[in-house]
Amino acid sequence: MNIYNILDTLSINYKKYDHPAIFNCEQAHLLGLDCNGATTKNLFIKDRKGKRHFLIIMMDDKIIDFKRLSQMLNVSSLSFASSSRLEKYLGTSAGSVSILDILKDTQDAVELIIDKSIFNYSSIQCHPFTNTATLEIPMTGIQQLLEHYQRQYTEIEL
């Protein structure tokens, strides 16, 4: 799957910023990219039994409250999913996860959860299946992409 071909085919505008590999939000901030858009934290989590998986897209300055989130999602408890689950369900590795990875979930096994505050921004920053680049994509483009791939998402207040 080539994300650039997908974006180009759907006529979704984006700006690409190449950079050294980064593995967390702190390293991303240190890059000092001249990039607009919501800066996000992308978490891959699961319920206690590993039957439900979630890709949480939230503002990078927020702290997740697993207890509150588990109540909102109607699951008994939540925890970070393993790297092997991340590879199995989203075909990616820690440090590279972004909203775009949901496109690789062809079995609809992962529920996409987006923090409502992200929609206050006109664009979002995300990795293009690798942590050596960042894309800035308009939110309208993200919504178009999700609609094209028939990916439902839930907006919640984190």
mmCIF file of C-alpha atoms in Angstrom:
data_model
loop_
_atom_site.group_PDB
_atom_site.id
_atom_site.type_symbol
_atom_site.label_atom_id
_atom_site.label_comp_id
_atom_site.label_asym_id
_atom_site.label_seq_id
_atom_site.Cartn_x
_atom_site.Cartn_y
_atom_site.Cartn_z
ATOM 1 C CA MET A 1 0.000 0.000 0.000
ATOM 2 C CA ASN A 2 1.502 3.311 -1.101
ATOM 3 C CA ILE A 3 -0.009 6.208 0.832
ATOM 4 C CA TYR A 4 1.250 8.800 -1.660
ATOM 5 C CA ASN A 5 -0.463 7.038 -4.569
ATOM 6 C CA ILE A 6 -3.667 6.850 -2.536
ATOM 7 C CA LEU A 7 -3.580 10.546 -1.640
ATOM 8 C CA ASP A 8 -2.740 11.534 -5.225
ATOM 9 C CA THR A 9 -5.463 9.301 -6.696
ATOM 10 C CA LEU A 10 -8.039 10.876 -4.386
ATOM 11 C CA SER A 11 -6.653 14.384 -5.100
ATOM 12 C CA ILE A 12 -5.958 14.960 -1.408
ATOM 13 C CA ASN A 13 -3.400 17.700 -0.864
ATOM 14 C CA TYR A 14 -0.558 17.157 1.560
ATOM 15 C CA LYS A 15 2.797 18.604 2.516
ATOM 16 C CA LYS A 16 5.638 16.201 3.228
ATOM 17 C CA TYR A 17 8.418 16.834 5.738
ATOM 18 C CA ASP A 18 11.319 14.355 5.711
ATOM 19 C CA HIS A 19 13.286 13.997 8.946
ATOM 20 C CA PRO A 20 15.336 11.512 10.991
ATOM 21 C CA ALA A 21 13.403 8.671 12.630
ATOM 22 C CA ILE A 22 11.396 9.747 15.675
ATOM 23 C CA PHE A 23 9.708 7.467 18.185
ATOM 24 C CA ASN A 24 7.630 9.752 20.406
ATOM 25 C CA CYS A 25 6.007 13.169 20.640
ATOM 26 C CA GLU A 26 8.933 14.691 22.519
ATOM 27 C CA GLN A 27 11.331 13.798 19.702
ATOM 28 C CA ALA A 28 8.850 15.184 17.177
ATOM 29 C CA HIS A 29 8.791 18.548 18.971
ATOM 30 C CA LEU A 30 12.585 18.673 19.010
ATOM 31 C CA LEU A 31 12.601 18.518 15.200
ATOM 32 C CA GLY A 32 11.093 22.003 15.099
ATOM 33 C CA LEU A 33 9.278 21.382 11.827
ATOM 34 C CA ASP A 34 7.681 24.439 10.251
ATOM 35 C CA CYS A 35 4.453 22.522 10.041
ATOM 36 C CA ASN A 36 0.881 23.494 10.874
ATOM 37 C CA GLY A 37 -1.959 21.250 11.909
ATOM 38 C CA ALA A 38 -2.910 19.272 14.953
ATOM 39 C CA THR A 39 0.026 17.468 16.517
ATOM 40 C CA THR A 40 -1.250 14.108 17.609
ATOM 41 C CA LYS A 41 -0.473 11.190 19.850
ATOM 42 C CA ASN A 42 -1.567 7.852 18.352
ATOM 43 C CA LEU A 43 -2.199 4.994 20.749
ATOM 44 C CA PHE A 44 -2.977 1.385 19.895
ATOM 45 C CA ILE A 45 -4.806 -0.188 22.793
ATOM 46 C CA LYS A 46 -6.911 -3.249 23.537
ATOM 47 C CA ASP A 47 -9.493 -4.418 26.015
ATOM 48 C CA ARG A 48 -8.509 -6.861 28.750
ATOM 49 C CA LYS A 49 -9.377 -9.989 26.753
ATOM 50 C CA GLY A 50 -7.845 -8.703 23.505
ATOM 51 C CA LYS A 51 -11.139 -8.985 21.645
ATOM 52 C CA ARG A 52 -11.477 -5.269 20.879
ATOM 53 C CA HIS A 53 -8.675 -3.076 19.558
ATOM 54 C CA PHE A 54 -8.657 0.700 19.325
ATOM 55 C CA LEU A 55 -6.560 3.282 17.525
ATOM 56 C CA ILE A 56 -6.840 6.440 19.596
ATOM 57 C CA ILE A 57 -5.966 9.717 17.856
ATOM 58 C CA MET A 58 -5.603 12.533 20.367
ATOM 59 C CA MET A 59 -3.831 15.843 20.840
ATOM 60 C CA ASP A 60 -0.226 15.189 21.819
ATOM 61 C CA ASP A 61 -0.427 17.333 24.945
ATOM 62 C CA LYS A 62 -3.288 15.356 26.488
ATOM 63 C CA ILE A 63 -2.876 12.525 28.973
ATOM 64 C CA ILE A 64 -5.054 9.471 28.547
ATOM 65 C CA ASP A 65 -7.210 8.361 31.455
ATOM 66 C CA PHE A 66 -7.621 4.631 30.763
ATOM 67 C CA LYS A 67 -10.308 4.189 33.420
ATOM 68 C CA ARG A 68 -12.470 6.990 32.015
ATOM 69 C CA LEU A 69 -11.852 5.873 28.432
ATOM 70 C CA SER A 70 -12.779 2.277 29.227
ATOM 71 C CA GLN A 71 -16.108 3.528 30.605
ATOM 72 C CA MET A 72 -16.692 5.636 27.485
ATOM 73 C CA LEU A 73 -15.948 2.650 25.228
ATOM 74 C CA ASN A 74 -17.943 0.256 27.405
ATOM 75 C CA VAL A 75 -15.086 -2.169 28.083
ATOM 76 C CA SER A 76 -13.909 -3.509 31.434
ATOM 77 C CA SER A 77 -10.331 -2.275 31.164
ATOM 78 C CA LEU A 78 -7.810 -1.050 28.616
ATOM 79 C CA SER A 79 -4.087 -1.440 28.131
ATOM 80 C CA PHE A 80 -1.508 -0.842 25.452
ATOM 81 C CA ALA A 81 -1.477 -3.579 22.841
ATOM 82 C CA SER A 82 1.759 -5.452 22.150
ATOM 83 C CA SER A 83 4.035 -4.696 19.221
ATOM 84 C CA SER A 84 3.043 -8.032 17.681
ATOM 85 C CA ARG A 85 -0.638 -7.014 17.772
ATOM 86 C CA LEU A 86 0.272 -3.653 16.289
ATOM 87 C CA GLU A 87 2.017 -5.416 13.417
ATOM 88 C CA LYS A 88 -0.808 -7.937 12.991
ATOM 89 C CA TYR A 89 -3.696 -5.471 12.924
ATOM 90 C CA LEU A 90 -2.158 -2.279 11.499
ATOM 91 C CA GLY A 91 0.990 -3.518 9.794
ATOM 92 C CA THR A 92 3.189 -1.010 11.563
ATOM 93 C CA SER A 93 5.544 -0.605 14.502
ATOM 94 C CA ALA A 94 5.662 1.587 17.580
ATOM 95 C CA GLY A 95 6.778 5.107 16.753
ATOM 96 C CA SER A 96 5.283 4.981 13.259
ATOM 97 C CA VAL A 97 1.593 4.724 14.126
ATOM 98 C CA SER A 98 -0.768 7.336 12.703
ATOM 99 C CA ILE A 99 -4.364 7.747 11.645
ATOM 100 C CA LEU A 100 -3.337 6.613 8.149
ATOM 101 C CA ASP A 101 -2.546 3.106 9.442
ATOM 102 C CA ILE A 102 -6.266 2.429 9.868
ATOM 103 C CA LEU A 103 -6.366 1.998 6.073
ATOM 104 C CA LYS A 104 -4.299 -1.181 6.453
ATOM 105 C CA ASP A 105 -6.929 -2.731 8.746
ATOM 106 C CA THR A 106 -8.777 -4.561 5.980
ATOM 107 C CA GLN A 107 -10.645 -6.788 8.472
ATOM 108 C CA ASP A 108 -12.214 -3.840 10.343
ATOM 109 C CA ALA A 109 -10.749 -5.281 13.537
ATOM 110 C CA VAL A 110 -9.642 -1.914 14.929
ATOM 111 C CA GLU A 111 -12.014 0.786 16.125
ATOM 112 C CA LEU A 112 -10.893 4.317 15.266
ATOM 113 C CA ILE A 113 -11.420 6.835 18.076
ATOM 114 C CA ILE A 114 -10.663 10.514 17.425
ATOM 115 C CA ASP A 115 -10.466 13.221 20.059
ATOM 116 C CA LYS A 116 -13.051 15.895 19.190
ATOM 117 C CA SER A 117 -10.575 18.726 19.708
ATOM 118 C CA ILE A 118 -8.614 17.597 16.636
ATOM 119 C CA PHE A 119 -11.507 18.767 14.477
ATOM 120 C CA ASN A 120 -10.831 22.336 15.663
ATOM 121 C CA TYR A 121 -7.783 22.317 13.374
ATOM 122 C CA SER A 122 -7.824 22.718 9.609
ATOM 123 C CA SER A 123 -5.150 20.035 9.183
ATOM 124 C CA ILE A 124 -3.444 17.175 10.999
ATOM 125 C CA GLN A 125 0.151 15.991 11.169
ATOM 126 C CA CYS A 126 0.670 12.261 10.685
ATOM 127 C CA HIS A 127 3.278 9.712 9.699
ATOM 128 C CA PRO A 128 2.983 8.197 6.191
ATOM 129 C CA PHE A 129 3.528 4.562 7.340
ATOM 130 C CA THR A 130 7.048 5.499 8.492
ATOM 131 C CA ASN A 131 8.517 7.601 11.279
ATOM 132 C CA THR A 132 11.047 9.258 8.964
ATOM 133 C CA ALA A 133 8.499 11.674 7.514
ATOM 134 C CA THR A 134 5.507 13.712 8.598
ATOM 135 C CA LEU A 135 2.589 14.682 6.390
ATOM 136 C CA GLU A 136 0.351 17.661 6.923
ATOM 137 C CA ILE A 137 -3.080 16.766 5.534
ATOM 138 C CA PRO A 138 -6.234 18.919 5.644
ATOM 139 C CA MET A 139 -8.925 17.509 7.933
ATOM 140 C CA THR A 140 -11.267 17.498 4.935
ATOM 141 C CA GLY A 141 -8.747 15.220 3.208
ATOM 142 C CA ILE A 142 -8.642 12.872 6.207
ATOM 143 C CA GLN A 143 -12.434 12.701 6.248
ATOM 144 C CA GLN A 144 -12.469 12.067 2.493
ATOM 145 C CA LEU A 145 -9.911 9.281 2.915
ATOM 146 C CA LEU A 146 -11.849 7.609 5.722
ATOM 147 C CA GLU A 147 -15.076 7.873 3.748
ATOM 148 C CA HIS A 148 -13.448 6.420 0.624
ATOM 149 C CA TYR A 149 -12.239 3.406 2.630
ATOM 150 C CA GLN A 150 -15.580 3.223 4.463
ATOM 151 C CA ARG A 151 -13.865 3.592 7.819
ATOM 152 C CA GLN A 152 -16.190 4.637 10.600
ATOM 153 C CA TYR A 153 -14.807 6.538 13.545
ATOM 154 C CA THR A 154 -16.080 7.719 16.894
ATOM 155 C CA GLU A 155 -15.470 11.249 18.128
ATOM 156 C CA ILE A 156 -15.038 11.516 21.873
ATOM 157 C CA GLU A 157 -13.982 14.212 24.308
ATOM 158 C CA LEU A 158 -10.675 13.128 25.816
#
